[in-house]
Coordinates of C-alpha atoms in Angstrom, one line a residue:
M1 CA 0.0 0.0 0.0
E2 CA 1.6 3.2 -1.2
L3 CA 0.9 5.7 1.7
T4 CA 4.1 7.4 3.0
S5 CA 5.1 10.9 4.0
A6 CA 7.9 12.5 5.9
N7 CA 5.5 13.8 8.6
G8 CA 3.6 10.5 8.9
I9 CA 0.2 9.1 8.0
G10 CA -3.2 10.4 8.9
L11 CA -6.1 8.1 8.9
I12 CA -9.6 9.6 9.0
V13 CA -12.6 7.4 9.6
V14 CA -16.2 8.7 9.4
S15 CA -19.6 7.0 9.8
H16 CA -22.7 8.8 8.6
P17 CA -25.2 7.6 5.9
D18 CA -25.7 11.2 4.5
S19 CA -22.8 12.4 2.3
A20 CA -24.0 16.0 2.9
S21 CA -23.8 15.6 6.7
F22 CA -21.8 17.8 9.0
S23 CA -19.9 14.7 10.1
L24 CA -18.5 14.3 6.5
A25 CA -17.7 18.0 6.5
I26 CA -15.6 17.5 9.7
A27 CA -13.8 14.5 8.3
R28 CA -12.9 16.4 5.1
Q29 CA -11.7 19.4 7.1
A30 CA -9.5 17.2 9.2
E31 CA -8.1 15.5 6.1
S32 CA -7.3 18.8 4.4
T33 CA -5.6 20.1 7.6
L34 CA -3.5 17.0 7.9
K35 CA -2.5 17.3 4.2
M36 CA -1.6 20.9 4.8
L37 CA 0.6 19.8 7.7
G38 CA 2.5 17.4 5.4
Y39 CA 0.8 14.1 6.2
A40 CA -0.1 11.5 3.7
T41 CA -3.8 10.9 4.4
H42 CA -6.5 8.3 3.8
L43 CA -10.2 9.0 4.4
C44 CA -12.3 5.9 5.1
D45 CA -16.0 6.7 4.6
L46 CA -17.6 3.5 5.9
Y47 CA -20.8 4.0 4.1
A48 CA -19.2 5.0 0.8
D49 CA -16.8 2.0 1.1
G50 CA -19.7 -0.4 1.6
F51 CA -18.1 -1.7 4.8
N52 CA -19.9 -4.7 6.3
P53 CA -19.9 -4.1 10.1
L54 CA -21.0 -7.7 11.0
L55 CA -18.4 -9.8 12.8
T56 CA -18.0 -13.3 11.4
K57 CA -17.8 -16.5 13.5
D58 CA -14.1 -16.8 12.7
E59 CA -13.4 -13.2 13.8
V60 CA -15.2 -13.7 17.1
R61 CA -12.9 -16.8 17.7
G62 CA -9.8 -14.8 16.9
M63 CA -9.1 -16.7 13.7
G64 CA -8.6 -13.7 11.5
T65 CA -10.6 -12.4 8.5
V66 CA -10.7 -12.8 4.7
D67 CA -12.8 -9.7 4.1
P68 CA -10.6 -7.4 1.9
T69 CA -12.1 -4.2 3.2
T70 CA -11.5 -5.2 6.9
L71 CA -8.0 -6.3 6.1
R72 CA -7.3 -2.9 4.3
Y73 CA -8.7 -1.0 7.3
R74 CA -6.5 -3.0 9.7
E75 CA -3.4 -2.2 7.7
L76 CA -4.3 1.5 7.5
L77 CA -4.9 1.6 11.3
S78 CA -1.5 -0.1 12.0
L79 CA 0.3 2.5 9.8
A80 CA -1.5 5.6 11.2
D81 CA 0.5 8.2 13.1
V82 CA -2.6 10.3 13.6
L83 CA -6.1 8.8 13.8
V84 CA -9.2 10.9 13.4
V85 CA -12.7 9.4 14.0
V86 CA -15.9 11.2 13.3
H87 CA -19.5 10.1 14.1
P88 CA -22.7 11.3 15.7
N89 CA -23.7 10.4 19.3
C90 CA -26.3 7.6 19.0
W91 CA -27.9 6.8 22.3
G92 CA -24.6 7.5 24.1
S93 CA -22.6 5.2 21.8
P94 CA -21.1 5.0 18.3
P95 CA -23.6 4.3 15.6
A96 CA -23.8 0.7 14.4
M97 CA -21.6 1.1 11.4
M98 CA -18.8 2.6 13.5
K99 CA -19.2 0.0 16.2
G100 CA -18.8 -2.7 13.6
W101 CA -15.5 -1.0 12.4
M102 CA -14.3 -1.0 16.0
D103 CA -15.3 -4.7 16.5
R104 CA -13.7 -5.9 13.2
V105 CA -10.7 -3.7 12.8
F106 CA -9.4 -3.4 16.4
A107 CA -8.7 -7.2 16.4
E108 CA -6.4 -9.3 18.5
G109 CA -3.1 -9.7 16.8
S110 CA -3.7 -6.4 14.9
A111 CA -4.5 -3.8 17.5
Y112 CA -3.6 -5.6 20.6
A113 CA -2.0 -8.9 21.8
F114 CA -1.6 -11.0 24.9
E115 CA 1.8 -12.0 26.4
K116 CA 0.6 -15.6 26.8
G117 CA -0.5 -15.7 23.2
S118 CA -4.2 -15.8 23.9
D119 CA -6.8 -14.1 26.1
Q120 CA -6.5 -15.8 29.5
G121 CA -7.8 -12.8 31.4
D122 CA -4.4 -11.0 31.6
V123 CA -3.7 -7.4 30.7
P124 CA -3.2 -6.9 26.9
R125 CA -0.4 -5.2 25.1
G126 CA -1.4 -2.4 22.7
L127 CA 0.1 -2.7 19.2
L128 CA -1.0 0.6 17.7
T129 CA 1.7 3.2 17.2
A130 CA -0.5 6.3 16.5
R131 CA 0.8 9.3 18.4
V132 CA -2.6 10.8 18.9
A133 CA -6.3 9.9 18.2
L134 CA -8.8 12.7 17.7
I135 CA -12.5 11.9 18.2
F136 CA -15.0 14.4 16.8
N137 CA -18.6 13.8 17.8
T138 CA -21.8 15.6 16.9
S139 CA -24.7 15.8 19.4
N140 CA -28.1 17.3 19.8
T141 CA -27.9 17.4 23.6
D142 CA -26.4 20.3 25.5
E143 CA -23.2 19.6 27.5
E144 CA -24.6 20.2 31.0
R145 CA -27.6 17.8 30.4
E146 CA -25.4 15.2 28.8
R147 CA -23.0 15.0 31.6
A148 CA -25.6 15.3 34.4
E149 CA -28.1 12.8 33.0
F150 CA -26.1 10.5 30.8
G151 CA -22.5 10.7 32.1
D152 CA -21.1 11.0 28.5
P153 CA -20.2 7.3 28.0
L154 CA -18.6 8.0 24.6
E155 CA -15.6 9.5 26.5
R156 CA -14.9 6.3 28.3
I157 CA -15.6 4.1 25.3
W158 CA -13.1 5.8 23.0
R159 CA -10.4 6.7 25.5
D160 CA -10.3 3.9 28.1
C161 CA -12.2 0.9 26.6
L162 CA -10.6 1.0 23.1
L163 CA -7.8 3.4 22.2
R164 CA -5.6 3.3 25.4
Y165 CA -6.3 -0.5 25.6
C166 CA -4.7 -0.7 22.1
G167 CA -1.7 1.5 22.8
V168 CA -2.8 5.0 21.9
K169 CA -1.8 7.1 24.9
T170 CA -3.0 10.6 23.7
V171 CA -6.7 10.8 23.0
V172 CA -8.4 14.1 22.4
R173 CA -12.2 14.3 22.0
H174 CA -14.4 17.2 21.0
V175 CA -18.1 17.4 20.7
F176 CA -20.0 19.9 18.4
R177 CA -23.5 20.7 19.7
V178 CA -26.4 21.4 19.2
V179 CA -26.2 20.4 15.6
A180 CA -29.9 20.2 14.9
T181 CA -30.4 24.0 15.6
S182 CA -27.0 25.2 14.3
S183 CA -26.6 27.9 11.7
I184 CA -24.2 28.1 8.8
T185 CA -22.2 30.5 10.8
D186 CA -22.0 28.0 13.7
R187 CA -20.8 25.3 11.3
R188 CA -18.2 27.4 9.7
R189 CA -16.9 28.3 13.2
W190 CA -16.9 24.6 14.2
L191 CA -14.9 23.7 11.1
D192 CA -12.3 26.3 12.0
E193 CA -12.2 24.6 15.4
V194 CA -11.5 21.3 13.7
T195 CA -8.5 22.9 11.9
S196 CA -7.2 24.4 15.2
I197 CA -7.5 21.1 17.1
V198 CA -5.8 19.1 14.3
R199 CA -3.0 21.6 14.1
E200 CA -2.4 21.8 17.9
T201 CA -2.4 18.0 18.3
S202 CA -0.8 16.8 15.1
G203 CA 1.7 19.6 14.1
C204 CA 5.2 18.3 13.5

């Protein structure tokens, strides 16, 4: 796979069924900023790629996969120096397509491993070498209510349950809200924030 750059590789993964969504706009803004910083980039639009999010029986048993898209995503993830993930908040969790990407791509032997060679309840060893992961979420719940009533589970899912587990030590998450009532001016300002966050965390 030809994907090299002096500054590193940026992988952007987005999950939204509408190609005109603000999530896609965030992903493209992050990609263009990484390119401007000198990264080689690859944007994975899970819907446009026709990704199948369903785990197979072999994958559940740790026997690997033969699905070419999943294999390609695993390789891209292993090469990434900067990972950017974009998706809406769906009931306090990633949407189904993104959850399938997490399940199939963050696989044993690819994203993490065990010292004893298999899962015997011991602490895993993260295999990912990304310097930083940026999680951009969209939401229609204001921040105070989200934290008071729901506890913002997406923060724990991405930071502790997945990325740090797999070796990514620096995880930065930012939520844009309230999208449903946002104006064009709001969205332009938010895209400028995307540029600033990517620059601050990924600049070489």
